[in-house]
Amino acid sequence: QRFNEKQVEYLGYLEKGQLPPARISMNSTVESFVVDDEKFTVEVQRTGPQNLSLRLNGTSVDIVVRELNDGGLLIQLDGTSHVVHSEEEPSGTRLLIGTSMCMLSSENDPSQLKCLTSGKLIRYLVEDGAHVSANGAYAEIEVMKMVMEVSTPSAGIISFEMPEGSVLTPGCLLGRLKLDDPGSVRTATVFTGGWPEMGPP
């Protein structure tokens, strides 16, 4: 999907008669995600129309990826095939691999107050620049004709990014929090291992 997005952006520049910037590569990308409080950074290199090479901390594995009619992917890895479906959520990407589920999360940053659902921002319950406590309600949003309160994950000074009455989408930034204790934030540990030994796809 990332390669398709990059291809559209690349071709968009060419259609305008412009040279695409060097940052847009149709053959490589770097993806970072968190699984079970460990952060993985994977370099993805396209090696053929359906072939990818995935590099992780100096180790690599080759896979073959084919798109399915239902929007899923058929991935061949280490001599076996896996059907994979994905669903984007505000907190990351949910993968269904066969009958198993895995969540690829974005790194959690309590200083960014993001909306988890679609709706409408009715009003703020505290003043911009006010001090808020952890788990304190700071806004009311309307979701499917129900009013819900939104709470802060940590204590700190709040500043708002969206005006009251705004239409909300999942993942949009409502506000920022200058944390009282930035050291208390638990960050993901960087994964330092590599891929296990694998054969060809």
Short mmCIF file of C-alpha atoms in Angstrom, two decimals:
data_model
loop_
_atom_site.label_atom_id
_atom_site.label_comp_id
_atom_site.label_asym_id
_atom_site.label_seq_id
_atom_site.Cartn_x
_atom_site.Cartn_y
_atom_site.Cartn_z
CA GLN A 1 0.00 0.00 0.00
CA ARG A 2 2.84 2.41 0.84
CA PHE A 3 4.42 1.74 -2.56
CA ASN A 4 1.08 2.45 -4.29
CA GLU A 5 0.78 5.76 -2.39
CA LYS A 6 4.34 6.71 -3.36
CA GLN A 7 3.70 5.77 -6.98
CA VAL A 8 0.62 8.02 -7.13
CA GLU A 9 2.59 10.91 -5.58
CA TYR A 10 5.55 10.30 -7.93
CA LEU A 11 3.34 10.21 -11.04
CA GLY A 12 1.50 13.32 -9.83
CA TYR A 13 4.75 15.30 -10.03
CA LEU A 14 5.50 13.92 -13.50
CA GLU A 15 1.99 14.80 -14.77
CA LYS A 16 2.58 18.40 -13.67
CA GLY A 17 5.87 18.41 -15.59
CA GLN A 18 7.87 18.53 -12.36
CA LEU A 19 10.78 16.38 -11.26
CA PRO A 20 9.74 14.32 -8.18
CA PRO A 21 11.79 15.09 -5.03
CA ALA A 22 14.49 12.61 -4.03
CA ARG A 23 12.56 11.68 -0.85
CA ILE A 24 9.96 9.83 -2.97
CA SER A 25 11.25 6.37 -3.85
CA MET A 26 9.01 3.85 -5.59
CA ASN A 27 11.40 1.04 -4.65
CA SER A 28 12.15 1.50 -0.95
CA THR A 29 10.55 2.70 2.26
CA VAL A 30 11.18 2.52 6.01
CA GLU A 31 8.36 1.51 8.35
CA SER A 32 8.40 1.85 12.16
CA PHE A 33 5.81 0.26 14.43
CA VAL A 34 5.37 -1.02 17.99
CA VAL A 35 4.33 -4.57 18.92
CA ASP A 36 4.07 -5.55 22.61
CA ASP A 37 6.05 -2.46 23.75
CA GLU A 38 8.95 -3.16 21.36
CA LYS A 39 9.72 -0.78 18.49
CA PHE A 40 10.67 -2.30 15.14
CA THR A 41 12.17 -0.36 12.22
CA VAL A 42 12.02 -2.32 8.97
CA GLU A 43 13.55 -1.27 5.64
CA VAL A 44 11.42 -2.51 2.75
CA GLN A 45 13.02 -2.84 -0.69
CA ARG A 46 11.04 -3.77 -3.81
CA THR A 47 13.05 -6.37 -5.73
CA GLY A 48 10.42 -7.32 -8.33
CA PRO A 49 6.76 -6.68 -9.27
CA GLN A 50 5.57 -8.85 -6.33
CA ASN A 51 8.85 -9.38 -4.49
CA LEU A 52 10.03 -7.50 -1.41
CA SER A 53 13.14 -7.74 0.74
CA LEU A 54 12.62 -6.83 4.42
CA ARG A 55 15.71 -5.73 6.39
CA LEU A 56 15.73 -5.66 10.19
CA ASN A 57 18.91 -4.80 12.09
CA GLY A 58 21.26 -6.21 9.46
CA THR A 59 19.21 -9.35 8.71
CA SER A 60 16.92 -9.76 5.72
CA VAL A 61 14.09 -11.96 4.53
CA ASP A 62 12.54 -12.18 1.05
CA ILE A 63 8.78 -12.38 0.54
CA VAL A 64 6.31 -12.51 -2.34
CA VAL A 65 3.14 -10.42 -2.01
CA ARG A 66 0.01 -10.80 -4.15
CA GLU A 67 -3.16 -8.71 -3.81
CA LEU A 68 -6.42 -10.63 -3.34
CA ASN A 69 -9.81 -9.63 -4.76
CA ASP A 70 -11.18 -8.98 -1.25
CA GLY A 71 -8.47 -6.39 -0.48
CA GLY A 72 -6.27 -8.78 1.50
CA LEU A 73 -2.79 -9.99 0.67
CA LEU A 74 -1.37 -13.45 0.01
CA ILE A 75 2.15 -13.43 1.43
CA GLN A 76 4.65 -16.20 0.70
CA LEU A 77 7.36 -16.48 3.33
CA ASP A 78 9.80 -19.27 4.18
CA GLY A 79 8.03 -21.72 1.86
CA THR A 80 4.53 -21.14 3.29
CA SER A 81 1.61 -18.89 2.32
CA HIS A 82 -0.34 -16.59 4.65
CA VAL A 83 -3.54 -14.62 3.98
CA VAL A 84 -3.30 -11.19 5.61
CA HIS A 85 -6.02 -8.54 6.03
CA SER A 86 -5.40 -5.14 7.59
CA GLU A 87 -7.57 -2.45 9.11
CA GLU A 88 -6.34 1.06 9.93
CA GLU A 89 -7.32 2.33 13.39
CA PRO A 90 -6.42 5.54 15.24
CA SER A 91 -3.95 3.65 17.43
CA GLY A 92 -2.28 1.75 14.56
CA THR A 93 -2.91 -1.08 12.10
CA ARG A 94 -4.75 -4.26 13.05
CA LEU A 95 -3.52 -7.32 11.10
CA LEU A 96 -5.47 -10.53 10.73
CA ILE A 97 -3.00 -13.23 9.67
CA GLY A 98 -4.96 -16.41 9.03
CA THR A 99 -6.86 -16.78 12.31
CA SER A 100 -4.36 -14.82 14.43
CA MET A 101 -4.56 -11.10 15.17
CA CYS A 102 -1.71 -8.65 15.71
CA MET A 103 -1.73 -4.89 16.41
CA LEU A 104 0.99 -2.72 14.89
CA SER A 105 0.75 0.36 17.08
CA SER A 106 2.10 3.82 16.64
CA GLU A 107 4.33 4.95 19.47
CA ASN A 108 2.13 6.22 22.30
CA ASP A 109 2.68 9.91 23.02
CA PRO A 110 0.53 11.17 25.94
CA SER A 111 1.46 14.77 25.09
CA GLN A 112 -0.71 14.54 21.95
CA LEU A 113 -4.44 14.41 22.62
CA LYS A 114 -5.89 12.56 19.62
CA CYS A 115 -9.49 11.70 18.88
CA LEU A 116 -10.19 7.97 18.68
CA THR A 117 -13.47 8.19 16.78
CA SER A 118 -15.45 10.27 14.30
CA GLY A 119 -17.82 12.84 15.74
CA LYS A 120 -18.21 16.53 16.57
CA LEU A 121 -16.40 18.58 19.19
CA ILE A 122 -19.19 20.11 21.29
CA ARG A 123 -17.18 22.07 23.85
CA TYR A 124 -14.08 22.16 26.00
CA LEU A 125 -14.58 21.62 29.73
CA VAL A 126 -11.40 23.47 30.77
CA GLU A 127 -9.78 26.72 29.62
CA ASP A 128 -6.97 26.71 27.06
CA GLY A 129 -3.69 26.82 29.04
CA ALA A 130 -5.28 25.32 32.19
CA HIS A 131 -3.64 22.64 34.31
CA VAL A 132 -5.43 19.27 34.08
CA SER A 133 -5.03 16.14 36.17
CA ALA A 134 -4.55 12.62 34.83
CA ASN A 135 -7.84 11.06 33.66
CA GLY A 136 -9.57 14.43 33.94
CA ALA A 137 -12.30 15.22 31.41
CA TYR A 138 -11.30 18.09 29.13
CA ALA A 139 -13.87 17.98 26.29
CA GLU A 140 -17.30 16.75 25.26
CA ILE A 141 -17.79 15.18 21.84
CA GLU A 142 -20.91 13.95 20.08
CA VAL A 143 -20.65 10.45 18.63
CA MET A 144 -23.74 8.92 16.95
CA LYS A 145 -26.05 11.38 18.77
CA MET A 146 -24.52 10.50 22.17
CA VAL A 147 -22.40 12.92 24.20
CA MET A 148 -19.13 11.52 25.55
CA GLU A 149 -16.41 13.06 27.69
CA VAL A 150 -12.78 12.86 26.58
CA SER A 151 -10.09 12.54 29.27
CA THR A 152 -6.39 13.32 29.47
CA PRO A 153 -3.95 10.41 29.81
CA SER A 154 -1.58 12.38 32.09
CA ALA A 155 -1.37 15.57 34.13
CA GLY A 156 -0.10 18.80 32.58
CA ILE A 157 -0.88 22.12 30.90
CA ILE A 158 -3.37 21.74 28.04
CA SER A 159 -3.47 23.71 24.79
CA PHE A 160 -6.15 23.17 22.17
CA GLU A 161 -5.63 22.72 18.44
CA MET A 162 -9.25 22.60 17.19
CA PRO A 163 -12.11 25.06 17.73
CA GLU A 164 -15.37 24.00 19.34
CA GLY A 165 -17.88 22.73 16.76
CA SER A 166 -15.18 21.03 14.64
CA VAL A 167 -15.92 17.79 12.83
CA LEU A 168 -13.60 15.08 14.17
CA THR A 169 -11.98 12.18 12.36
CA PRO A 170 -10.14 9.25 13.97
CA GLY A 171 -6.58 10.25 14.81
CA CYS A 172 -7.08 14.03 14.51
CA LEU A 173 -5.21 16.19 17.03
CA LEU A 174 -7.54 17.86 19.55
CA GLY A 175 -4.80 19.37 21.67
CA ARG A 176 -1.37 19.08 23.24
CA LEU A 177 -0.34 18.46 26.81
CA LYS A 178 2.82 19.89 28.38
CA LEU A 179 3.39 17.03 30.81
CA ASP A 180 4.08 17.68 34.50
CA ASP A 181 6.49 14.73 34.55
CA PRO A 182 7.85 13.97 31.07
CA GLY A 183 10.10 11.29 32.61
CA SER A 184 7.10 9.21 33.64
CA VAL A 185 6.21 8.45 30.02
CA ARG A 186 6.87 4.81 29.20
CA THR A 187 8.39 4.49 25.74
CA ALA A 188 8.79 1.36 23.65
CA THR A 189 12.12 -0.47 23.79
CA VAL A 190 13.97 -0.61 20.50
CA PHE A 191 14.12 -4.18 19.17
CA THR A 192 17.78 -5.06 18.58
CA GLY A 193 17.39 -8.62 17.28
CA GLY A 194 16.90 -9.74 13.71
CA TRP A 195 14.77 -12.06 11.62
CA PRO A 196 14.98 -15.78 12.38
CA GLU A 197 16.72 -17.96 9.79
CA MET A 198 14.32 -18.36 6.84
CA GLY A 199 14.40 -19.99 3.44
CA PRO A 200 13.20 -18.56 0.13
CA PRO A 201 9.54 -17.60 -0.31
#
